[in-house]
Short mmCIF file of C-alpha atoms in Angstrom, two decimals:
data_model
loop_
_atom_site.label_atom_id
_atom_site.label_comp_id
_atom_site.label_asym_id
_atom_site.label_seq_id
_atom_site.Cartn_x
_atom_site.Cartn_y
_atom_site.Cartn_z
CA MET A 1 5.09 -7.88 40.11
CA THR A 2 2.52 -7.58 42.81
CA GLU A 3 -0.95 -9.57 42.59
CA SER A 4 -2.76 -6.61 42.68
CA THR A 5 -1.07 -5.46 39.45
CA THR A 6 -1.55 -8.42 37.68
CA ALA A 7 -5.17 -8.17 38.49
CA GLN A 8 -5.21 -4.83 37.50
CA ALA A 9 -3.66 -5.72 34.36
CA THR A 10 -6.45 -8.17 33.12
CA ALA A 11 -9.03 -5.26 34.13
CA GLY A 12 -9.44 -3.89 30.20
CA THR A 13 -9.07 -0.25 32.20
CA ALA A 14 -5.92 1.04 29.92
CA GLN A 15 -6.70 3.82 27.35
CA ILE A 16 -3.63 3.68 25.38
CA GLY A 17 -0.34 0.69 25.90
CA VAL A 18 3.42 1.01 25.09
CA THR A 19 5.45 -2.02 24.43
CA GLY A 20 9.26 -1.88 23.98
CA LEU A 21 10.53 0.16 26.75
CA ALA A 22 14.27 1.32 25.92
CA VAL A 23 14.83 4.67 26.62
CA MET A 24 12.03 6.54 23.79
CA GLY A 25 9.19 4.13 24.74
CA ARG A 26 9.73 4.43 28.54
CA ASN A 27 9.85 8.62 27.97
CA LEU A 28 7.02 8.30 25.51
CA ALA A 29 4.99 5.89 28.54
CA ARG A 30 5.47 8.60 30.92
CA ASN A 31 4.54 11.08 28.79
CA LEU A 32 0.99 9.62 28.43
CA ALA A 33 0.86 8.71 31.98
CA ARG A 34 1.41 13.01 32.96
CA HIS A 35 -1.42 13.80 30.73
CA GLY A 36 -3.61 11.65 32.61
CA TYR A 37 -4.09 8.73 30.36
CA THR A 38 -3.75 5.00 32.05
CA VAL A 39 -1.00 3.68 30.07
CA ALA A 40 -0.31 -0.36 30.03
CA VAL A 41 3.37 -0.62 29.76
CA HIS A 42 4.93 -4.01 28.42
CA ASN A 43 8.68 -5.44 27.57
CA ARG A 44 10.08 -8.71 26.38
CA SER A 45 12.29 -8.55 29.24
CA SER A 46 10.10 -7.13 32.42
CA SER A 47 12.59 -5.94 34.75
CA ARG A 48 12.46 -2.79 32.55
CA THR A 49 8.57 -2.68 33.10
CA ARG A 50 9.37 -3.12 36.93
CA SER A 51 11.80 -0.38 36.90
CA LEU A 52 9.51 1.88 35.06
CA VAL A 53 6.26 1.37 37.55
CA GLU A 54 9.10 1.48 40.79
CA GLU A 55 10.80 5.07 39.41
CA ALA A 56 7.95 6.68 37.40
CA GLY A 57 4.75 5.54 39.17
CA HIS A 58 4.02 8.84 40.84
CA GLU A 59 3.40 10.69 37.72
CA GLY A 60 0.32 9.09 36.24
CA THR A 61 -1.46 5.23 36.29
CA PHE A 62 0.53 2.09 34.77
CA VAL A 63 -0.97 -1.36 34.10
CA PRO A 64 1.95 -3.31 33.99
CA SER A 65 2.06 -6.50 32.34
CA GLU A 66 4.30 -9.94 32.08
CA SER A 67 3.04 -11.32 29.03
CA MET A 68 1.89 -10.01 25.63
CA ALA A 69 -1.26 -11.87 26.28
CA GLU A 70 -2.03 -9.64 29.61
CA PHE A 71 -0.81 -6.96 28.31
CA VAL A 72 -3.53 -7.37 25.40
CA ALA A 73 -6.28 -7.71 28.25
CA SER A 74 -5.60 -4.78 30.30
CA LEU A 75 -6.61 -2.62 27.27
CA GLU A 76 -10.10 -0.74 26.60
CA ARG A 77 -11.54 -1.31 23.43
CA PRO A 78 -11.25 -0.60 20.55
CA ARG A 79 -7.37 -0.98 21.58
CA LYS A 80 -4.12 1.48 20.78
CA VAL A 81 -0.77 -0.37 21.35
CA VAL A 82 1.92 1.69 20.66
CA ILE A 83 5.24 -0.58 19.89
CA MET A 84 8.50 0.99 20.57
CA VAL A 85 11.12 -1.20 19.51
CA LYS A 86 13.91 -1.06 16.47
CA ALA A 87 13.00 -0.60 13.56
CA GLY A 88 13.03 -4.21 11.13
CA ALA A 89 12.52 -7.87 12.11
CA PRO A 90 12.15 -6.63 15.56
CA THR A 91 9.12 -4.24 14.76
CA ASP A 92 7.34 -7.41 12.72
CA ALA A 93 8.20 -9.77 15.08
CA VAL A 94 6.32 -7.60 17.75
CA ILE A 95 3.13 -7.26 15.35
CA ASP A 96 3.22 -11.23 14.84
CA GLU A 97 2.80 -11.48 18.15
CA LEU A 98 0.43 -9.32 18.84
CA VAL A 99 -2.14 -9.39 15.46
CA PRO A 100 -3.26 -13.59 16.80
CA LEU A 101 -4.78 -11.26 20.38
CA LEU A 102 -6.04 -8.47 18.71
CA GLU A 103 -9.98 -7.70 17.63
CA GLU A 104 -10.98 -6.10 14.60
CA GLY A 105 -11.60 -2.44 14.90
CA ASP A 106 -8.14 -2.40 17.02
CA ILE A 107 -5.30 0.52 16.33
CA VAL A 108 -1.80 -0.78 16.40
CA VAL A 109 0.66 2.31 16.37
CA ASP A 110 4.66 2.25 14.87
CA ALA A 111 6.30 5.12 16.47
CA GLY A 112 9.70 3.61 15.44
CA ASN A 113 11.71 5.05 12.43
CA ALA A 114 10.70 2.53 10.35
CA HIS A 115 11.20 2.79 6.35
CA PHE A 116 7.60 4.05 4.98
CA PRO A 117 7.78 0.69 2.63
CA ASP A 118 7.70 -1.21 5.42
CA THR A 119 4.63 0.72 6.76
CA VAL A 120 2.75 0.35 3.45
CA ARG A 121 3.38 -3.46 3.84
CA ARG A 122 2.60 -3.24 7.98
CA GLU A 123 -0.69 -1.62 6.56
CA ARG A 124 -2.10 -3.88 4.04
CA ALA A 125 -0.76 -6.81 6.11
CA LEU A 126 -3.24 -5.49 9.16
CA ARG A 127 -5.96 -4.35 7.03
CA ALA A 128 -6.61 -8.06 6.20
CA HIS A 129 -7.07 -8.80 9.77
CA GLY A 130 -9.48 -5.80 10.24
CA LEU A 131 -6.72 -3.54 11.53
CA HIS A 132 -5.40 -0.13 11.78
CA PHE A 133 -2.30 0.39 11.06
CA VAL A 134 -0.37 3.59 12.28
CA GLY A 135 3.13 4.65 11.01
CA THR A 136 3.68 7.32 13.28
CA GLY A 137 7.15 9.53 12.93
CA VAL A 138 7.97 11.02 16.47
CA SER A 139 10.41 13.39 16.56
CA GLY A 140 12.41 15.28 19.16
CA GLY A 141 14.74 12.32 20.40
CA GLU A 142 14.44 10.81 24.30
CA GLU A 143 13.74 14.53 25.71
CA GLY A 144 10.75 15.18 22.66
CA ALA A 145 9.26 11.87 24.00
CA LEU A 146 9.09 12.88 27.40
CA ASN A 147 7.84 16.85 27.02
CA GLY A 148 6.33 16.84 24.30
CA PRO A 149 7.74 15.80 20.83
CA SER A 150 6.73 16.62 17.10
CA ILE A 151 3.97 13.74 16.28
CA MET A 152 3.26 12.18 12.35
CA PRO A 153 0.74 9.85 12.08
CA GLY A 154 -0.51 8.29 9.11
CA GLY A 155 -2.93 5.36 8.44
CA THR A 156 -6.44 6.04 8.23
CA ARG A 157 -8.57 8.88 8.79
CA GLU A 158 -11.00 6.67 10.92
CA SER A 159 -7.95 5.79 13.34
CA TYR A 160 -7.06 9.12 13.56
CA ALA A 161 -10.13 10.30 14.92
CA SER A 162 -9.76 7.50 17.68
CA LEU A 163 -6.00 8.25 18.29
CA GLY A 164 -5.31 11.73 17.47
CA PRO A 165 -6.11 13.52 20.32
CA ILE A 166 -4.63 11.20 22.47
CA LEU A 167 -1.12 12.37 20.16
CA GLU A 168 -2.25 15.63 19.60
CA ASP A 169 -2.51 16.04 23.55
CA ILE A 170 0.92 14.80 24.36
CA SER A 171 2.61 16.57 21.75
CA ALA A 172 4.56 19.78 21.74
CA LYS A 173 2.53 23.06 21.67
CA VAL A 174 3.47 26.16 19.66
CA ASP A 175 1.16 29.09 20.74
CA GLY A 176 -1.16 26.01 22.33
CA VAL A 177 -1.39 24.91 18.76
CA PRO A 178 -0.61 21.22 18.51
CA CYS A 179 2.81 19.51 16.73
CA CYS A 180 0.62 17.16 15.52
CA THR A 181 -2.08 16.43 12.26
CA TYR A 182 -3.19 13.46 10.09
CA VAL A 183 -0.36 13.10 7.74
CA GLY A 184 -2.23 10.57 5.13
CA PRO A 185 -2.34 6.68 4.21
CA ASP A 186 -0.57 4.05 4.61
CA GLY A 187 3.15 5.20 4.93
CA ALA A 188 3.03 8.95 4.96
CA GLY A 189 3.42 9.40 8.48
CA HIS A 190 6.81 7.38 8.07
CA PHE A 191 7.54 8.93 4.88
CA VAL A 192 7.58 12.40 6.15
CA LYS A 193 9.66 11.26 9.63
CA MET A 194 12.12 10.22 6.26
CA VAL A 195 12.60 13.30 4.69
CA HIS A 196 12.24 15.45 8.38
CA ASN A 197 15.19 13.32 9.07
CA GLY A 198 17.01 14.13 5.69
CA ILE A 199 16.49 17.89 6.00
CA GLU A 200 17.94 17.67 9.57
CA TYR A 201 21.06 16.05 7.50
CA ALA A 202 21.59 18.93 5.22
CA ASP A 203 21.09 21.35 8.19
CA MET A 204 23.53 19.98 10.17
CA GLN A 205 26.00 19.78 7.79
CA LEU A 206 25.38 23.20 6.45
CA ILE A 207 25.95 24.48 10.13
CA ALA A 208 29.29 22.46 11.03
CA GLU A 209 30.14 23.99 7.04
CA ALA A 210 29.76 28.01 8.62
CA TYR A 211 31.22 26.74 11.59
CA ASP A 212 34.32 25.17 9.78
CA LEU A 213 34.51 28.86 7.53
CA LEU A 214 34.67 30.55 10.64
CA ARG A 215 37.30 28.69 12.20
CA GLN A 216 39.91 28.79 8.70
CA GLY A 217 39.04 32.10 7.79
CA LEU A 218 38.67 33.92 11.50
CA GLY A 219 41.57 31.55 12.81
CA ALA A 220 38.48 32.21 15.95
CA SER A 221 38.31 29.52 19.16
CA ALA A 222 35.78 27.32 19.07
CA ARG A 223 34.45 29.18 22.26
CA GLU A 224 34.41 32.59 20.44
CA ILE A 225 32.44 31.04 17.39
CA GLY A 226 30.22 29.49 19.78
CA GLU A 227 29.24 32.72 20.93
CA ILE A 228 28.77 33.81 17.07
CA PHE A 229 26.46 31.18 16.92
CA ALA A 230 24.68 32.67 20.08
CA ARG A 231 23.93 35.62 18.67
CA TRP A 232 22.37 34.00 15.45
CA ASN A 233 20.23 32.34 17.44
CA THR A 234 17.99 35.57 18.60
CA GLY A 235 17.82 36.40 14.90
CA ASP A 236 16.31 34.72 11.68
CA LEU A 237 18.21 31.51 12.21
CA GLU A 238 17.29 31.11 15.60
CA SER A 239 16.62 26.88 16.25
CA PHE A 240 16.98 24.35 18.13
CA LEU A 241 20.12 22.89 16.09
CA ILE A 242 21.81 26.57 16.24
CA GLU A 243 21.35 26.37 19.82
CA ILE A 244 22.74 23.36 20.39
CA THR A 245 25.74 24.15 18.09
CA ALA A 246 26.63 27.21 20.43
CA ASP A 247 26.03 25.26 23.27
CA VAL A 248 28.37 22.14 22.11
CA LEU A 249 31.19 25.16 20.50
CA GLN A 250 31.63 26.30 24.06
CA HIS A 251 31.70 23.40 25.94
CA VAL A 252 35.08 22.85 27.27
CA ASP A 253 36.46 19.14 27.73
CA ALA A 254 36.81 17.81 31.49
CA GLU A 255 39.72 15.54 30.97
CA THR A 256 41.50 17.50 28.25
CA GLY A 257 41.01 20.77 29.09
CA GLN A 258 40.19 21.58 25.44
CA ALA A 259 37.52 22.08 23.25
CA PHE A 260 35.25 19.54 23.21
CA VAL A 261 34.69 19.58 19.95
CA ASP A 262 38.36 19.62 18.93
CA VAL A 263 38.80 15.45 21.33
CA VAL A 264 35.86 14.19 19.34
CA LEU A 265 37.23 12.20 15.90
CA ASP A 266 36.15 13.42 12.94
CA GLN A 267 34.00 10.91 11.61
CA ALA A 268 30.16 11.38 11.22
CA GLU A 269 28.07 8.29 11.92
CA GLN A 270 24.46 7.87 10.27
CA LYS A 271 21.19 5.24 11.34
CA GLY A 272 19.79 5.49 7.99
CA THR A 273 17.16 7.39 7.38
CA GLY A 274 19.53 10.41 5.35
CA ARG A 275 20.57 7.67 2.53
CA TRP A 276 16.52 6.35 2.45
CA THR A 277 16.18 9.95 2.03
CA VAL A 278 18.87 9.93 -1.01
CA GLN A 279 17.45 6.99 -2.25
CA ASN A 280 14.00 8.05 -2.99
CA GLY A 281 14.84 11.36 -4.08
CA LEU A 282 16.47 9.20 -7.08
CA ASP A 283 13.77 7.33 -7.51
CA LEU A 284 10.96 10.25 -7.28
CA GLY A 285 13.40 12.23 -10.03
CA VAL A 286 13.77 15.09 -6.91
CA PRO A 287 16.68 17.02 -6.97
CA ILE A 288 17.34 17.00 -3.14
CA THR A 289 20.91 18.14 -3.86
CA GLY A 290 21.58 19.40 -0.25
CA ILE A 291 20.70 16.40 1.64
CA ALA A 292 22.32 14.10 -0.59
CA GLU A 293 25.49 16.55 -0.18
CA ALA A 294 25.18 16.69 3.54
CA THR A 295 24.89 12.76 3.20
CA PHE A 296 27.79 11.76 1.43
CA ALA A 297 29.46 14.57 3.74
CA ARG A 298 29.25 11.72 6.33
CA ALA A 299 30.45 9.43 3.69
CA LEU A 300 33.25 10.36 3.15
CA SER A 301 34.29 11.73 7.01
CA GLY A 302 34.14 7.61 7.28
CA SER A 303 36.36 7.28 4.59
CA VAL A 304 39.22 6.63 6.70
CA PRO A 305 41.92 5.09 4.08
CA GLN A 306 41.25 7.43 1.26
CA ARG A 307 41.30 10.14 3.38
CA GLU A 308 45.47 8.92 4.67
CA ALA A 309 45.81 7.79 1.16
CA ALA A 310 44.79 11.79 -0.18
CA ARG A 311 46.52 13.91 2.83
CA ALA A 312 50.61 11.80 1.97
CA VAL A 313 49.56 13.17 -1.82
CA LEU A 314 46.85 15.51 -3.24
CA PRO A 315 48.30 19.46 -3.30
CA ALA A 316 45.96 22.67 -2.19
CA ASP A 317 47.47 25.31 -4.26
CA ALA A 318 45.15 27.06 -1.91
CA GLU A 319 45.69 30.82 -1.04
CA PRO A 320 46.52 31.59 2.99
CA TRP A 321 42.94 33.29 4.01
CA GLU A 322 43.94 36.85 5.41
CA VAL A 323 39.81 38.39 6.17
CA THR A 324 39.89 42.19 6.88
CA ASP A 325 36.67 43.05 7.67
CA ARG A 326 35.84 40.42 10.54
CA GLU A 327 32.25 41.49 10.97
CA ALA A 328 31.04 41.49 7.00
CA PHE A 329 32.86 38.05 7.32
CA VAL A 330 30.79 36.59 9.72
CA GLU A 331 27.14 38.59 8.33
CA ASP A 332 28.55 37.00 4.79
CA VAL A 333 28.39 33.50 6.62
CA ARG A 334 25.38 33.80 8.35
CA LEU A 335 23.31 35.25 5.59
CA ALA A 336 24.88 32.34 3.33
CA LEU A 337 24.14 29.72 5.97
CA TYR A 338 20.34 31.04 5.73
CA ALA A 339 19.96 30.98 1.98
CA SER A 340 21.50 27.49 2.06
CA LYS A 341 19.40 26.30 4.37
CA VAL A 342 16.00 27.54 2.78
CA VAL A 343 16.91 25.58 0.00
CA ALA A 344 17.32 22.17 1.66
CA TYR A 345 13.82 23.08 3.13
CA SER A 346 12.79 23.88 -0.16
CA GLN A 347 13.90 20.63 -1.92
CA GLY A 348 12.96 19.12 1.44
CA PHE A 349 9.29 19.97 0.27
CA ASP A 350 9.30 19.44 -2.91
CA GLN A 351 10.30 15.44 -2.45
CA ILE A 352 7.11 15.67 -0.13
CA ALA A 353 4.64 16.95 -2.90
CA ALA A 354 6.20 14.55 -5.78
CA ALA A 355 5.99 11.18 -2.93
CA SER A 356 2.53 12.42 -2.06
CA ALA A 357 1.07 13.13 -5.39
CA GLU A 358 2.65 9.76 -6.45
CA ASN A 359 1.15 7.28 -3.52
CA GLY A 360 -2.27 9.73 -3.67
CA TRP A 361 -1.29 10.65 -0.08
CA ASP A 362 -2.83 14.20 0.05
CA ILE A 363 -0.15 15.46 2.54
CA ASP A 364 -0.95 19.18 3.41
CA ARG A 365 2.58 20.75 3.18
CA GLY A 366 1.55 23.53 5.74
CA ALA A 367 0.89 21.38 8.12
CA MET A 368 3.90 19.86 7.69
CA ALA A 369 5.99 22.89 8.40
CA ARG A 370 3.59 23.85 11.44
CA ILE A 371 4.00 20.37 13.29
CA TRP A 372 7.63 20.60 12.72
CA ARG A 373 7.87 24.35 14.62
CA GLY A 374 7.84 22.61 18.40
CA GLY A 375 9.56 19.02 19.61
CA CYS A 376 11.28 18.53 16.53
CA ILE A 377 15.26 18.76 15.60
CA ILE A 378 14.80 20.98 13.17
CA ARG A 379 12.44 23.36 15.22
CA ALA A 380 13.19 26.65 13.85
CA ARG A 381 11.92 29.93 13.72
CA PHE A 382 11.52 30.41 10.06
CA LEU A 383 8.85 27.27 9.76
CA ASP A 384 6.65 29.77 11.16
CA ARG A 385 7.35 31.46 7.08
CA ILE A 386 7.20 28.06 5.21
CA THR A 387 3.70 27.40 6.75
CA GLU A 388 2.55 31.01 6.30
CA ALA A 389 3.85 30.62 2.57
CA TYR A 390 1.63 27.31 1.78
CA GLU A 391 -1.70 29.22 3.68
CA ARG A 392 -0.70 31.62 0.73
CA GLU A 393 -0.66 29.18 -2.07
CA PRO A 394 -1.07 24.95 -0.41
CA GLY A 395 -0.37 24.18 -4.42
CA LEU A 396 3.21 26.23 -4.45
CA PRO A 397 5.73 24.78 -6.79
CA LEU A 398 8.23 25.91 -5.72
CA LEU A 399 8.95 27.09 -1.92
CA LEU A 400 11.91 29.28 -3.25
CA ALA A 401 9.57 31.32 -5.21
CA ASP A 402 7.21 32.34 -2.45
CA GLU A 403 7.51 35.93 -2.11
CA TYR A 404 9.45 35.93 1.52
CA PHE A 405 11.86 33.54 0.50
CA THR A 406 12.52 35.29 -3.02
CA GLY A 407 13.37 38.47 -0.92
CA ALA A 408 15.18 36.59 2.15
CA VAL A 409 17.53 34.50 -0.22
CA GLY A 410 17.65 37.39 -2.91
CA ASN A 411 18.71 39.63 -0.24
CA GLY A 412 21.69 37.23 0.62
CA LEU A 413 22.55 36.62 -2.35
CA ALA A 414 26.14 38.06 -3.14
CA ALA A 415 27.15 37.19 0.32
CA TRP A 416 26.25 33.70 -0.47
CA ARG A 417 28.63 33.92 -3.54
CA ARG A 418 31.08 35.12 -1.75
CA VAL A 419 31.59 32.81 0.71
CA VAL A 420 31.17 29.89 -1.80
CA ALA A 421 34.03 31.44 -4.16
CA GLN A 422 36.31 31.95 -1.30
CA ALA A 423 35.99 28.52 0.06
CA ALA A 424 36.86 27.28 -3.02
CA THR A 425 40.12 29.56 -3.45
CA HIS A 426 40.74 28.67 -0.25
CA GLY A 427 40.48 24.57 -0.30
CA VAL A 428 37.66 24.52 2.27
CA PRO A 429 35.76 22.00 1.40
CA THR A 430 31.48 23.27 1.16
CA PRO A 431 29.37 20.97 -0.33
CA ALA A 432 25.86 21.56 1.38
CA PHE A 433 26.99 25.71 0.67
CA SER A 434 28.12 25.08 -2.86
CA SER A 435 25.56 22.32 -3.86
CA SER A 436 22.36 24.70 -2.69
CA LEU A 437 24.42 27.56 -4.34
CA ALA A 438 23.83 26.09 -7.65
CA TYR A 439 20.69 24.24 -7.27
CA TYR A 440 19.69 27.80 -6.92
CA ASP A 441 21.36 28.96 -10.01
CA GLY A 442 20.26 25.88 -12.12
CA VAL A 443 16.48 25.80 -10.97
CA ARG A 444 16.37 30.28 -12.42
CA ALA A 445 18.38 29.32 -15.57
CA GLN A 446 16.42 30.24 -18.39
CA ARG A 447 17.99 27.63 -20.29
CA LEU A 448 20.42 24.28 -18.91
CA PRO A 449 23.03 22.55 -20.59
CA ALA A 450 20.76 19.51 -20.58
CA ALA A 451 20.21 20.24 -24.10
CA LEU A 452 23.63 19.20 -24.87
CA VAL A 453 22.93 16.02 -22.81
CA GLN A 454 19.68 15.51 -24.40
CA ALA A 455 21.48 15.76 -27.97
CA GLN A 456 24.09 13.20 -26.75
CA ARG A 457 22.07 10.86 -25.82
CA ASP A 458 20.31 10.97 -29.46
CA PHE A 459 23.25 10.64 -31.35
CA PHE A 460 24.99 7.23 -28.71
CA GLY A 461 21.82 5.77 -28.15
CA ALA A 462 19.08 7.02 -30.39
CA HIS A 463 17.30 8.36 -27.08
CA THR A 464 15.20 10.93 -29.13
CA TYR A 465 14.67 14.92 -27.90
CA ARG A 466 11.95 17.45 -28.45
CA ARG A 467 12.53 20.25 -29.74
CA VAL A 468 11.85 24.16 -28.79
CA ASP A 469 10.12 25.56 -31.83
CA LYS A 470 7.40 22.57 -32.49
CA GLU A 471 5.56 19.93 -30.49
CA GLY A 472 6.57 15.94 -30.96
CA THR A 473 9.90 13.76 -30.20
CA PHE A 474 12.34 13.18 -32.52
CA HIS A 475 15.58 11.54 -33.88
CA THR A 476 18.39 12.22 -36.31
CA GLU A 477 20.29 9.73 -37.73
CA TRP A 478 23.50 10.65 -36.82
CA SER A 479 25.62 7.89 -38.55
CA GLY A 480 24.16 8.25 -41.90
CA ASP A 481 22.71 11.65 -43.71
CA ARG A 482 21.81 13.71 -39.90
CA ASN A 483 18.20 13.76 -41.24
CA GLU A 484 15.41 14.42 -38.73
CA SER A 485 12.81 12.24 -38.34
CA GLU A 486 9.82 12.16 -35.87
CA ALA A 487 9.99 9.41 -33.18
#
């Protein structure tokens, strides 16, 4: 680095700093600089710092540093440091290096994909040093980081008062409204980002199942199905994921001349946020069945020995598929996709409500829907409807019970049933479509067979039960005289 930039780095002039300059960190730093902020930049390998300044220096003012001490010294107080490194041990290592260099009131922002219990732990530890730790979800990938992501910061309200205006400034905007708001204390921001990613898993799986149904039911080409998705993207299903699906399906592999989707190996990978969401759903007792089935569908796709063994011996006994009314079938799949997506989002918002209550986070679900309307991967037109639903009734116990969604899902219910039934008859796996319909029927049922499950539990384990006709908890002496007693 030049002598002048090293001198500049010790002047305490940078308004915010970013350490960790891989693609996401680099683009976030550029976004900040483009919005007029003086940005301190640092990376463990100084070549990345130099590269950023050389290639993007014309976009704004960067203050590069070779050491963490220089980096911290370059920041005005209270210091605002954004960490953009891999989750887990690398994040802890950076925090351990930073803390001795900071002073009371400084703000440390973890903008990576941290698991929220780690954020709770780190927030508690830094609070003991008089520091603010802000676990912040950032969605939108590398493009969002550069041009405006959806941002979900947790931590103290005091830290948001200082940091929030900057984050709102660089976030995506929808109708002039920033896709950023204060989420809640300690791990709330990273929790909401985790659920966002879980919903993303469900959304992607549902779209993939719709593609598979159209391919197998119609015998249509990838390009033809891409054109269908492009049409869908002009209506209620308009979303980033539908848009890119249309693009992917119409893309041709340059090497083979085949549809690109046909040369991609059918084994989906995952980085862990979907799994975390499902594990937490089980801990909370919240039935996020759409997210769970989407996560397990990825696991099944990667179960290569099992799939190979199954293909060799398992019969299909499926009827040949002959769609007589092409447009009616396409419309049925569209309606089933919309209804299933509503279920996935409804379940995700239930999970947010449950975690908020358990942890005392006081998360505004309507605000979460609002900040997901732009910048993030699950941005979609119908998030406006979700925002409106929670504005009408902030304590709404079930998104599906909102009048708009009751009508929208009810309008497609017959089509949804036809699609799931046809998929089963013709041997096409639709775990997310099917489980979403089962959840819908389960949550609306007047009475569930759980009564029998509870009776079984009392029979073999004396786990007790409650009755519909009187208060109290009871047990039956199944191995004796079968008299009932109050437990």
